[in-house]
Tab-separated table of C-alpha atoms in Angstrom:
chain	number	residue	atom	x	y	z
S	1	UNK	CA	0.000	0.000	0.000
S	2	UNK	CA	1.669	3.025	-1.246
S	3	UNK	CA	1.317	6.128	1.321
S	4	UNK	CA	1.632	9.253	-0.829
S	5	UNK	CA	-0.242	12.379	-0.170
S	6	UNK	CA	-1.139	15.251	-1.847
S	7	UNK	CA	-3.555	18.108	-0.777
S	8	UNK	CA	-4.974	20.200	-1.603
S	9	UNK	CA	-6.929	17.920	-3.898
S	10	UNK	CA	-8.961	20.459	-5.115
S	11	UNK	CA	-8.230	24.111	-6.436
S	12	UNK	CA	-9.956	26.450	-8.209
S	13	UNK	CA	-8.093	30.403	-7.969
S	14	UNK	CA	-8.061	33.350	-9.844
S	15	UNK	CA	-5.261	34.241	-12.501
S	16	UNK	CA	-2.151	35.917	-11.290
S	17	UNK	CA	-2.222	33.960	-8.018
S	18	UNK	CA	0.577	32.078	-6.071
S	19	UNK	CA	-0.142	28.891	-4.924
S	20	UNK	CA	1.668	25.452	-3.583
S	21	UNK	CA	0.678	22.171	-4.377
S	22	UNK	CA	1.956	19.795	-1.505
S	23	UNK	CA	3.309	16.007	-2.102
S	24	UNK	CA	4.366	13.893	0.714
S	25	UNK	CA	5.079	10.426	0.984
S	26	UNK	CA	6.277	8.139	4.056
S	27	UNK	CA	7.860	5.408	2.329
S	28	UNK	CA	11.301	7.299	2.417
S	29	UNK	CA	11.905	7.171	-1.157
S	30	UNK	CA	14.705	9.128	-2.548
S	31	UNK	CA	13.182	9.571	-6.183
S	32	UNK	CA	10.095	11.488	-6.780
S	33	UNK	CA	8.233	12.686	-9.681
S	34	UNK	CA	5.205	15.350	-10.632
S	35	UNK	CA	3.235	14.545	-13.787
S	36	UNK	CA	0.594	16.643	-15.459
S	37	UNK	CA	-2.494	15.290	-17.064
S	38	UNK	CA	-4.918	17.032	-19.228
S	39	UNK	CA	-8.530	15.130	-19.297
S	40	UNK	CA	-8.561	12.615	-21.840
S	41	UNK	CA	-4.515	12.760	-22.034
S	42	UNK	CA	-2.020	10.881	-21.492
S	43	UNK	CA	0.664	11.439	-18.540
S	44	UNK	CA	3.838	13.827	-18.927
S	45	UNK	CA	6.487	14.622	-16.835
S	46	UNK	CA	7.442	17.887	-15.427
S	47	UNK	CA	10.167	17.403	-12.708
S	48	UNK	CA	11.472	14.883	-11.116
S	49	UNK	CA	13.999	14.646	-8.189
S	50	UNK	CA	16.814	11.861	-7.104
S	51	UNK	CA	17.023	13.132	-3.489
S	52	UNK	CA	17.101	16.359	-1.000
S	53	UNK	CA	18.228	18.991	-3.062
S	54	UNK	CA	18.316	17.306	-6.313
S	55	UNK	CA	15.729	18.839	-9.426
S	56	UNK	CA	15.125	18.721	-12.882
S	57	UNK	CA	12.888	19.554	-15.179
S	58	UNK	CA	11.046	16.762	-17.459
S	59	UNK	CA	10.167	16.789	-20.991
S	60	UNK	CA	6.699	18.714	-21.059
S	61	UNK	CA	7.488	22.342	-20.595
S	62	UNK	CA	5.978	23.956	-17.228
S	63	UNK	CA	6.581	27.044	-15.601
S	64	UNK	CA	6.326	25.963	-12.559
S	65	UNK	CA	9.210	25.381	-9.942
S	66	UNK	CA	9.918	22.531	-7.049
S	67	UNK	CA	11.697	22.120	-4.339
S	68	UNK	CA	12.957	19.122	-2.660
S	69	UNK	CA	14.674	20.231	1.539
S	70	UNK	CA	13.223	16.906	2.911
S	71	UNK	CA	13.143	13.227	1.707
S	72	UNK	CA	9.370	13.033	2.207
S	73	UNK	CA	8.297	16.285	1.046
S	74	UNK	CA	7.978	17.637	-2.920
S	75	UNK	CA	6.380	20.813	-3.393
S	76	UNK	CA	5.364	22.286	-6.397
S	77	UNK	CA	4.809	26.126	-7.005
S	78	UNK	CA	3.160	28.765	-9.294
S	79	UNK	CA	4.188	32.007	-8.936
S	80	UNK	CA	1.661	33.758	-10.853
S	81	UNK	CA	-0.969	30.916	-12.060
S	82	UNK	CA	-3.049	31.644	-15.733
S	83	UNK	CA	-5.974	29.414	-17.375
S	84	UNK	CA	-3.158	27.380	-19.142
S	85	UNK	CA	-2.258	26.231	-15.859
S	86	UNK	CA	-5.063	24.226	-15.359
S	87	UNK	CA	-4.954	20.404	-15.444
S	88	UNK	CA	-4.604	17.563	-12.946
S	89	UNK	CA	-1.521	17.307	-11.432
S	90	UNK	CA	-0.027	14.677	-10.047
S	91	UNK	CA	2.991	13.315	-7.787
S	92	UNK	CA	4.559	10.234	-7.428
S	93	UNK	CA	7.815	8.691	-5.865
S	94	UNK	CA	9.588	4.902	-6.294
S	95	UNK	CA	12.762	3.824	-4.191
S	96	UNK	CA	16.121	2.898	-5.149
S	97	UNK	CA	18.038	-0.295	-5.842
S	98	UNK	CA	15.955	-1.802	-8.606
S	99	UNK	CA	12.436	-0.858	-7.129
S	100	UNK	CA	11.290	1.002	-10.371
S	101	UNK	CA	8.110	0.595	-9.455
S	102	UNK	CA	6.297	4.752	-9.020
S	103	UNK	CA	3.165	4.870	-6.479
S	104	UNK	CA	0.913	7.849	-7.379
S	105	UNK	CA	-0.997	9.948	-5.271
S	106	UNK	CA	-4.178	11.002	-5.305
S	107	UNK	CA	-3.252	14.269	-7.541
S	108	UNK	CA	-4.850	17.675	-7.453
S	109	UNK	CA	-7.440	19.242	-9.998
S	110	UNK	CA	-6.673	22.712	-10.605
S	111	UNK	CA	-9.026	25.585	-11.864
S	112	UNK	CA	-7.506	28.849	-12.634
S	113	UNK	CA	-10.162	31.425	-13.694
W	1	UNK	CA	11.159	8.331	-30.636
W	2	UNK	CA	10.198	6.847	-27.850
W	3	UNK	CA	6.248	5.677	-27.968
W	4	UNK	CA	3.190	3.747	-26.374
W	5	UNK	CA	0.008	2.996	-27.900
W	6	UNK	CA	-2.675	1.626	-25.881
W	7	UNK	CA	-6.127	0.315	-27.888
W	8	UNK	CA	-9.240	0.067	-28.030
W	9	UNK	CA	-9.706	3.468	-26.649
W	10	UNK	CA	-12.596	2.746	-25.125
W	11	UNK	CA	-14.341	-0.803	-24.533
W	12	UNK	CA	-17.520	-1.539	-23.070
W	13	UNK	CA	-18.585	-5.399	-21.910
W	14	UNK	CA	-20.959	-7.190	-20.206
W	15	UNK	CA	-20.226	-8.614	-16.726
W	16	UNK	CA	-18.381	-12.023	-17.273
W	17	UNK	CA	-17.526	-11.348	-20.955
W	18	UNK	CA	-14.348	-11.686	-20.853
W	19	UNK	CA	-11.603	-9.260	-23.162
W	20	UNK	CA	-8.012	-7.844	-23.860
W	21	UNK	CA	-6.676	-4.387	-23.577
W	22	UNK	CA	-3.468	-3.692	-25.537
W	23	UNK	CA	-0.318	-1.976	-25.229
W	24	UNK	CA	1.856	-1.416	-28.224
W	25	UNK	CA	5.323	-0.204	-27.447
W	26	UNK	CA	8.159	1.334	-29.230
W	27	UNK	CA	11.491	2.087	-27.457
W	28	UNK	CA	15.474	2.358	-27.548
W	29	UNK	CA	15.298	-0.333	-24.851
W	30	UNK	CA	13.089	-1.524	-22.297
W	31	UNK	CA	13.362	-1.924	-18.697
W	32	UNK	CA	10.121	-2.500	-17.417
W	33	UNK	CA	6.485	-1.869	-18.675
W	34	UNK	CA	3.852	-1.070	-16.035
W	35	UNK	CA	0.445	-0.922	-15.760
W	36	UNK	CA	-1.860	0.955	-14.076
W	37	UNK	CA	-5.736	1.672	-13.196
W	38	UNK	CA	-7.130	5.171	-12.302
W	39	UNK	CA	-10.447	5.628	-11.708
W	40	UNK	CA	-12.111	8.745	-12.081
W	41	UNK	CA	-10.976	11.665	-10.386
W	42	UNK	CA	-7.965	9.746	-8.533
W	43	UNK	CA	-4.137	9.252	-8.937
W	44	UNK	CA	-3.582	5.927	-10.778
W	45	UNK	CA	-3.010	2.503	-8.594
W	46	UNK	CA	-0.531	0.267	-9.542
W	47	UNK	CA	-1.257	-3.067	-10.829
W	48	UNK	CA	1.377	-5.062	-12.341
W	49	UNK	CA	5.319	-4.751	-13.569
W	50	UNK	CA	6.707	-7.004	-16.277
W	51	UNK	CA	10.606	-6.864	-17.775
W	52	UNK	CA	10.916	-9.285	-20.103
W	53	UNK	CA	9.139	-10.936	-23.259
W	54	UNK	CA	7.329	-13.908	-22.339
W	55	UNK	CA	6.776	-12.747	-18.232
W	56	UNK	CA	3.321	-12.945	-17.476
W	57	UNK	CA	1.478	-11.531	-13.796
W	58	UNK	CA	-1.499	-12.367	-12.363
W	59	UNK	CA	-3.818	-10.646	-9.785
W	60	UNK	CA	-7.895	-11.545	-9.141
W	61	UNK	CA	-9.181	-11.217	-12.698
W	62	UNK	CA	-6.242	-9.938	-14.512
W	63	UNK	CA	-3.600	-11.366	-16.258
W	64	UNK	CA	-0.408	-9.252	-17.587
W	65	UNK	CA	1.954	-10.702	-20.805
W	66	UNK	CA	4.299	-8.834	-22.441
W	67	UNK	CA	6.475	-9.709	-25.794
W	68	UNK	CA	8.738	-7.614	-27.327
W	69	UNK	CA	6.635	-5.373	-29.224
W	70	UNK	CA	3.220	-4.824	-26.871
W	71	UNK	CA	1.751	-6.227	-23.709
W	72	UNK	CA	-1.837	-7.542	-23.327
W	73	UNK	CA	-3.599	-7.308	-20.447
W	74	UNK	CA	-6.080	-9.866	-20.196
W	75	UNK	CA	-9.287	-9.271	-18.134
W	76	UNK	CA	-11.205	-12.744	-17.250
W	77	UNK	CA	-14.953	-12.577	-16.255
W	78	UNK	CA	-14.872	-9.300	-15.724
W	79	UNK	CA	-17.546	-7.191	-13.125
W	80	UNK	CA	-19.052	-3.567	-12.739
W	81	UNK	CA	-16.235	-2.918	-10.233
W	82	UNK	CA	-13.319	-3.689	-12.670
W	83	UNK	CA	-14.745	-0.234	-14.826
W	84	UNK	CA	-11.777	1.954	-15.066
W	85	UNK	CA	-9.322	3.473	-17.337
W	86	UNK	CA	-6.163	0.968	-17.651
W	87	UNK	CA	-2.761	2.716	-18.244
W	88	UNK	CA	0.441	1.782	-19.761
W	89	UNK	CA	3.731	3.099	-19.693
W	90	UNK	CA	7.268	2.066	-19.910
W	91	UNK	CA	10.539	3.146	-18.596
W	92	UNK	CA	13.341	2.864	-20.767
W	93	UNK	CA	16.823	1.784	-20.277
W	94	UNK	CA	18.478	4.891	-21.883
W	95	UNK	CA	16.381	7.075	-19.761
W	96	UNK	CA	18.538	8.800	-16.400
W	97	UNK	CA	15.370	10.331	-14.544
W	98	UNK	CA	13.504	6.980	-14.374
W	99	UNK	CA	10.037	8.741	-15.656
W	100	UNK	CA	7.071	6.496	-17.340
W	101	UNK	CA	6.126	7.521	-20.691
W	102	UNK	CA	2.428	6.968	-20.737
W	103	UNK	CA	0.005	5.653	-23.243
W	104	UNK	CA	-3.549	7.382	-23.569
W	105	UNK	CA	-5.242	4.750	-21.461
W	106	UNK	CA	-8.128	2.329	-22.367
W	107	UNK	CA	-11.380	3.053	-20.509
W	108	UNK	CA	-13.210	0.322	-19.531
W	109	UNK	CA	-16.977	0.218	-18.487
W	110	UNK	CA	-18.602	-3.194	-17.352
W	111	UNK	CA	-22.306	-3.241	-17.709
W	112	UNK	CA	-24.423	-5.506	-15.041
């Protein structure tokens, strides 16, 4: 049972905003991952992270930014959100030493108006 | 170019009637080929991991088998519960971040 979180899980906000989304998971994986789907779309990759203090972006262009100060925790910000912005978005993380498998969470709609 | 295709889009079958879903791959290499379930609304679950042609995995009423070109998952007697969209992706060997590269997904709707 994979224990990854992600709040909030719902969003809607006005253009220009700032906002956070939060991932955390408690299976102390080092490797963790935020992927954006559209409805109907597949899943792309926007950053990913090997460990605390360790980014990069993916291949699907975002303008958003992450961080990564703890093992557990993987937020993901917006300075100044638009209508483009909006899509599902959703974290996941997988462990080392052969355990490819990723666990998802439960991702977070966003609405920006 | 790295690609997954995932058909039928959509399939829609009576409970019991049993069916495939399939997952057409093209890589530079494979390491594993995963598949998933999401239901609506929701982040999607994992079901099954396969690495090499000719592996097969099983769990309740599904059945994972994977050859070198495309993996088949095979649902058996299938109920109302097992409605969902089904996900594939692979990870590739020449890939350094690890990430999935997704097909579209087959949604799947069992009628009573």
């Amino acid at each position: 049972e994979a224990d990854i979180y992600q709040t909030p899980r719902y969003l809607v906000i006005g253009t220009g905003k700032k906002i956070t989304l939060e991932c955390s998971q408690t299976m102390g994986h080092d490797k963790m991952y935020w992927y954006q789907q559209d409805p109907g779309m597949e899943l792309h990759l926007i950053h990913y992270s090997y460990g605390v203090n360790s980014t990069e972006k993916g291949d699907l262009s975002s303008e958003s930014t992450v961080s990564r100060i703890r093992t557990e925790h993987f937020p993901l910000t917006l300075e100044s959100a638009r209508p483009s912005h909006t899509s599902q978005y959703l974290c996941a993380s997988s462990g080392d030493r052969g355990q490819d498998t990723q666990y998802f969470g439960p991702g977070t709609r966003l609405t920006v108006l | 170019e790295d690609q997954v295709t995932q058909s039928p889009e959509a399939l829609r079958l009576q409970e019991g009637e049993s069916s495939s879903l399939n997952c057409s791959y093209t890589v530079s290499g494979l390491r594993g080929l995963f598949w998933y379930r999401q239901d609506p609304g929701k982040g999607p679950e994992f079901l099954f991991t396969l690495y090499s042609a000719g592996e097969e995995k099983e769990k309740e009423r599904l059945k994972a088998t994977l050859t070198k070109k495309e993996s088949f998952l095979h649902i058996t007697a299938p109920k109302p519960e097992d409605s969902a969209t089904y996900l594939c992706a692979v990870q590739t060997k020449t890939s350094n971040t690890g990430k999935l590269i997704f097909g579209q997904g087959t949604t799947l709707q069992v009628k009573p």
